[in-house]
Coordinates of C-alpha atoms in Angstrom, one line a residue:
M1 CA 3.1 14.2 -11.9
L2 CA 6.6 14.0 -9.7
Q3 CA 8.4 17.9 -8.8
P4 CA 11.2 17.9 -11.2
A5 CA 12.9 18.8 -7.9
L6 CA 11.8 16.2 -5.6
R7 CA 12.0 13.2 -9.2
A8 CA 15.8 14.4 -9.7
A9 CA 16.6 13.4 -5.7
V10 CA 14.5 10.1 -5.8
L11 CA 17.4 9.5 -8.4
R12 CA 20.0 10.9 -6.7
R13 CA 19.3 8.6 -4.2
L14 CA 19.0 5.3 -5.9
G15 CA 21.8 6.3 -7.9
F16 CA 21.7 7.9 -11.1
S17 CA 22.8 11.5 -12.4
A18 CA 19.9 11.2 -15.3
P19 CA 16.7 9.3 -15.7
P20 CA 17.2 6.4 -17.2
A21 CA 16.4 5.2 -20.8
A22 CA 12.3 4.1 -21.5
D23 CA 13.6 0.4 -22.5
G24 CA 14.0 -2.5 -21.1
E25 CA 17.5 -1.9 -20.0
G26 CA 16.7 0.8 -19.0
L27 CA 13.6 -0.8 -16.5
T28 CA 16.1 -3.6 -15.4
T29 CA 18.2 -1.0 -13.8
L30 CA 16.1 1.3 -12.5
Y31 CA 14.2 -2.0 -10.2
A32 CA 17.0 -3.5 -9.0
A33 CA 18.2 0.0 -8.0
W34 CA 15.0 -0.5 -6.7
C35 CA 14.9 -3.0 -4.8
A36 CA 18.6 -2.6 -2.9
R37 CA 17.8 0.2 -1.8
V38 CA 13.2 0.9 -1.2
P39 CA 12.7 -1.3 1.1
F40 CA 9.2 -2.6 1.3
D41 CA 8.3 -2.0 5.3
N42 CA 5.5 -0.8 7.4
L43 CA 7.0 1.5 9.6
R44 CA 5.4 4.8 9.0
K45 CA 1.3 2.4 8.8
L46 CA 2.2 0.7 12.3
T47 CA 3.2 4.0 14.0
A48 CA 0.4 5.8 12.8
L49 CA -1.7 3.0 13.6
H50 CA -0.4 3.1 17.0
G51 CA 0.0 6.3 17.2
G52 CA -3.6 7.3 17.0
A53 CA -2.5 9.8 13.6
A54 CA -4.9 11.5 12.4
G55 CA -6.0 12.0 8.5
D56 CA -5.0 9.1 6.0
L57 CA -2.6 6.7 6.7
P58 CA 1.1 7.1 5.6
G59 CA 2.7 7.0 2.1
M60 CA -0.6 7.0 -0.3
V61 CA 0.4 10.2 -2.4
A62 CA 3.8 9.8 -4.5
E63 CA 5.1 13.1 -3.0
D64 CA 4.7 12.0 0.5
F65 CA 5.9 8.8 0.0
F66 CA 9.4 10.0 -2.1
S67 CA 9.9 12.8 0.2
A68 CA 9.8 10.4 3.8
W69 CA 11.5 8.0 1.3
V70 CA 14.4 10.8 0.7
E71 CA 14.5 11.6 4.4
L72 CA 14.0 8.9 6.2
G73 CA 14.3 5.5 4.4
C74 CA 10.6 4.1 4.6
G75 CA 9.5 2.1 2.4
A76 CA 5.9 1.4 2.3
T77 CA 3.3 -1.7 2.2
C78 CA 2.3 -2.9 -1.1
W79 CA -0.8 0.3 -2.2
P80 CA 1.3 2.5 -1.9
S81 CA 4.3 2.2 -2.7
A82 CA 3.4 0.7 -5.8
N83 CA 1.6 3.3 -6.7
A84 CA 4.6 5.5 -6.2
L85 CA 6.7 3.3 -8.3
F86 CA 4.3 3.4 -10.8
E87 CA 4.7 7.6 -11.0
L88 CA 8.3 7.4 -10.7
L89 CA 8.2 4.8 -13.8
E90 CA 5.6 7.1 -16.2
S91 CA 7.5 10.6 -15.1
V92 CA 10.6 8.9 -16.2
G93 CA 8.7 7.5 -19.9
F94 CA 7.6 4.4 -19.1
S95 CA 4.9 2.5 -20.5
C96 CA 3.2 1.7 -17.1
R97 CA -0.5 0.5 -15.2
R98 CA -1.1 0.0 -11.9
I99 CA -2.6 -3.9 -11.2
T100 CA -4.4 -5.4 -8.6
G101 CA -3.7 -8.8 -7.2
S102 CA -4.4 -11.5 -4.5
M103 CA -2.1 -13.0 -2.2
R104 CA -2.1 -16.1 -1.5
D105 CA -4.7 -16.8 -4.5
C106 CA -7.3 -16.4 -1.6
A107 CA -10.6 -14.8 -4.1
R108 CA -9.8 -11.8 -2.7
V109 CA -7.6 -8.6 -3.5
N110 CA -5.7 -7.6 -1.5
H111 CA -2.3 -6.1 -3.2
G112 CA -1.7 -3.7 -5.4
S113 CA 1.7 -3.9 -7.8
V114 CA 2.6 -2.5 -11.5
A115 CA 3.0 -3.9 -14.8
V116 CA 5.3 -2.3 -17.6
A117 CA 5.0 -2.7 -21.6
L118 CA 7.9 -2.3 -24.2
A119 CA 7.7 -3.5 -27.2
D120 CA 8.5 -7.6 -26.6
G121 CA 5.8 -7.6 -23.7
D122 CA 4.8 -7.0 -20.8
W123 CA 6.9 -6.8 -17.6
L124 CA 5.5 -6.9 -14.3
V125 CA 8.0 -4.9 -11.1
D126 CA 6.6 -5.3 -8.0
S127 CA 7.7 -2.9 -4.7
S128 CA 6.8 -5.9 -2.7
M129 CA 8.0 -9.3 -3.6
L130 CA 10.9 -7.4 -4.8
T131 CA 12.2 -10.0 -7.6
G132 CA 15.4 -8.5 -8.4
Y133 CA 14.5 -7.5 -12.3
P134 CA 11.3 -7.3 -14.7
V135 CA 9.5 -10.5 -14.3
P136 CA 8.1 -11.2 -17.9
L137 CA 4.0 -11.6 -17.8
R138 CA 3.9 -14.0 -21.3
P139 CA 1.3 -17.3 -22.1
G140 CA 3.1 -20.0 -20.0
V141 CA 5.1 -20.8 -17.7
Y142 CA 8.2 -18.6 -16.2
L143 CA 11.0 -20.6 -13.4
S144 CA 13.7 -18.1 -12.8
P145 CA 17.3 -19.0 -13.0
D146 CA 18.3 -17.4 -9.9
P147 CA 18.7 -19.2 -7.0
V148 CA 17.8 -16.1 -4.8
F149 CA 14.7 -15.1 -6.4
N150 CA 13.6 -17.4 -7.3
H151 CA 10.1 -16.7 -8.7
E152 CA 7.8 -18.8 -11.2
V153 CA 5.2 -17.2 -13.3
E154 CA 3.2 -18.8 -14.9
A155 CA -0.4 -17.7 -17.1
Q156 CA -4.0 -19.2 -16.7
G157 CA -6.4 -17.3 -18.7
E158 CA -5.6 -13.3 -18.7
E159 CA -4.4 -13.4 -15.5
F160 CA -0.8 -15.0 -13.7
V161 CA 0.3 -16.8 -11.0
V162 CA 3.5 -15.4 -9.4
W163 CA 4.6 -17.7 -7.1
N164 CA 7.7 -16.3 -4.9
D165 CA 9.1 -16.8 -1.3
F166 CA 8.1 -14.7 1.0
Q167 CA 9.5 -15.9 4.6
P168 CA 8.5 -16.5 7.4
V169 CA 5.7 -18.5 4.8
G170 CA 7.5 -19.5 2.0
A171 CA 6.9 -19.7 -1.5
F172 CA 3.0 -19.1 -2.0
P173 CA 1.1 -17.5 -4.6
C174 CA -0.2 -13.8 -5.8
R175 CA -2.6 -14.6 -8.5
L176 CA -2.1 -10.7 -10.3
F177 CA -5.2 -9.4 -12.4
P178 CA -3.2 -7.0 -15.3
A179 CA -6.1 -5.1 -15.5
T180 CA -5.6 -1.1 -15.0
A181 CA -6.5 0.0 -11.6
A182 CA -7.0 3.8 -11.2
W183 CA -5.6 5.5 -7.5
A184 CA -8.6 6.0 -6.2
E185 CA -8.9 1.8 -6.0
F186 CA -5.1 1.6 -4.4
A187 CA -5.6 4.7 -1.8
Q188 CA -9.6 2.8 -0.8
R189 CA -8.0 -0.4 -0.6
Y190 CA -5.1 1.0 2.1
E191 CA -6.9 2.9 3.4
G192 CA -9.4 -0.4 4.1
S193 CA -6.9 -2.2 4.9
R194 CA -6.9 -0.7 8.8
E195 CA -9.8 -2.9 10.0
M196 CA -7.5 -6.0 8.5
S197 CA -4.1 -6.5 7.5
P198 CA -1.0 -9.0 8.1
F199 CA 1.0 -5.5 8.5
N200 CA -0.8 -3.5 11.4
S201 CA 1.2 -5.6 14.9
R202 CA 3.9 -6.5 14.3
V203 CA 6.7 -4.7 12.0
Y204 CA 7.7 -6.7 8.7
A205 CA 10.8 -5.1 6.8
R206 CA 11.8 -6.4 3.0
R207 CA 14.7 -5.8 0.8
S208 CA 16.3 -7.0 -1.9
D209 CA 20.4 -6.6 -2.8
A210 CA 23.9 -8.0 -3.5
G211 CA 22.5 -11.7 -3.6
R212 CA 20.3 -11.4 -0.5
V213 CA 17.3 -11.2 0.3
S214 CA 17.2 -9.7 3.9
T215 CA 13.0 -10.3 5.9
L216 CA 12.7 -9.0 9.0
S217 CA 9.3 -10.6 10.5
G218 CA 8.9 -9.2 14.3
T219 CA 11.7 -10.1 16.2
T220 CA 13.0 -12.3 13.0
L221 CA 15.4 -11.9 10.8
Y222 CA 15.6 -14.4 7.8
V223 CA 18.4 -13.3 5.1
R224 CA 18.7 -15.5 2.3
T225 CA 21.4 -16.0 -0.8
A226 CA 22.5 -18.9 -3.1
A227 CA 23.7 -20.8 -0.1
G228 CA 20.4 -20.7 1.6
V229 CA 18.1 -19.2 4.5
S230 CA 19.6 -17.8 7.7
I231 CA 17.7 -17.4 10.7
R232 CA 18.7 -14.9 13.1
E233 CA 16.9 -14.6 16.6
V234 CA 16.9 -10.4 17.5
A235 CA 16.8 -9.2 20.8
G236 CA 14.4 -6.2 21.2
A237 CA 17.2 -4.1 22.3
E238 CA 19.2 -4.2 19.0
L239 CA 16.0 -3.9 16.5
P240 CA 16.5 0.0 16.0
A241 CA 20.2 -0.6 14.9
L242 CA 19.2 -3.5 12.8
M243 CA 16.9 -2.0 11.3
Q244 CA 18.9 1.1 10.5
E245 CA 21.7 -1.0 9.4
V246 CA 20.3 -3.5 7.1
F247 CA 17.5 -1.7 5.7
G248 CA 18.5 1.5 5.9
H249 CA 16.0 3.4 8.6
A250 CA 16.9 6.9 10.0
P251 CA 17.4 7.6 13.4
A252 CA 14.6 9.7 13.8
L253 CA 11.6 7.4 12.1
L254 CA 13.6 4.2 15.0
D255 CA 12.3 7.1 16.8
A256 CA 8.9 8.0 16.5
W257 CA 7.5 4.4 15.8
Q258 CA 9.3 3.2 19.4
R259 CA 7.2 7.2 20.8
S260 CA 3.9 5.2 19.1
G261 CA 4.3 2.3 20.8
A262 CA 4.4 0.3 18.2
A263 CA 7.7 -1.3 19.2
A264 CA 5.9 -2.5 22.1
V265 CA 3.1 -4.2 20.5
N266 CA 5.7 -5.8 18.1
L267 CA 7.2 -8.2 21.4
E268 CA 4.1 -9.1 22.4
A269 CA 3.2 -13.0 21.6
P270 CA 1.3 -13.1 18.3
R271 CA -2.8 -13.3 19.5
S272 CA -4.0 -16.9 19.6
D273 CA -7.1 -15.3 18.3
A274 CA -6.3 -14.2 15.3
P275 CA -7.9 -15.7 12.7
P276 CA -5.3 -18.1 11.1
P277 CA -4.3 -17.7 6.9
P278 CA -5.8 -18.8 4.1
P279 CA -4.3 -22.3 3.2
I280 CA -1.9 -22.0 0.5
Q281 CA -3.5 -23.8 -2.6
G282 CA -2.1 -25.3 -4.9
V283 CA 2.0 -25.7 -5.7
P284 CA 4.6 -24.4 -7.8
P285 CA 4.8 -25.0 -12.0
S286 CA 8.6 -26.3 -11.0
R287 CA 6.8 -29.2 -8.7
R288 CA 4.4 -30.4 -10.7
M289 CA 6.9 -30.2 -13.4
Q290 CA 9.4 -32.5 -11.3
R291 CA 5.9 -34.8 -10.7
G292 CA 5.4 -35.5 -14.7
S293 CA 9.0 -36.4 -15.2

């Protein structure tokens, strides 16, 4: 459970003078604030891996995650950020649970998320997808009407497949397993990501705010709006200023990232001998509907 002083500091930074109500409106407001202000990123993880830091990877304990975010403006990858979101929601009265998933629907658990139970059913609030608003987990198919946060959800038995747009790849699925997952499983899987993860070499940061989704992958900035996707190559010397401006990363965080050697690794070309990601299976429900019309 978050300590009261830290929880108050977190809520203030999210724009709340008091905890939101534990209902649908409160969840929508809190999650929108999270998407706008808490980036999905791997800055602290990269700094720890390339700087040879001893001990566990940073951020898995919610107090550590939030203390770093309040001071440095950084988020984390899925396991620690989903755990932190879960603990914040629970601390203000929501009935929620940690859940796992398989990004790219590749028959391997590689993703952590959060489901919230409200009177009208379960809602997904994902700290990686940053969908802008809670997503219903219901039988059948859900198609987002928003041109920016254009996700789709399809129930398949007890599981759900969420299609979301991840630059630079584009749309791909995440299969969600709705059973409750323990903190220990999240922590174990996070530590296991030292050995294999797409977030262990180059910077990846994502933020959803004011009708746009900004994504930094290596040295390329993608910005998706209702008008489409703009792409900008960023010189290495310009990266710290851009990361501070777009994602809210503090100078102290960026200095540590540079001193660790991770910034230099970020400028290297991707390894040609790295195994390719598994192919994407299937197509989003909306495309199948178009084919059938």
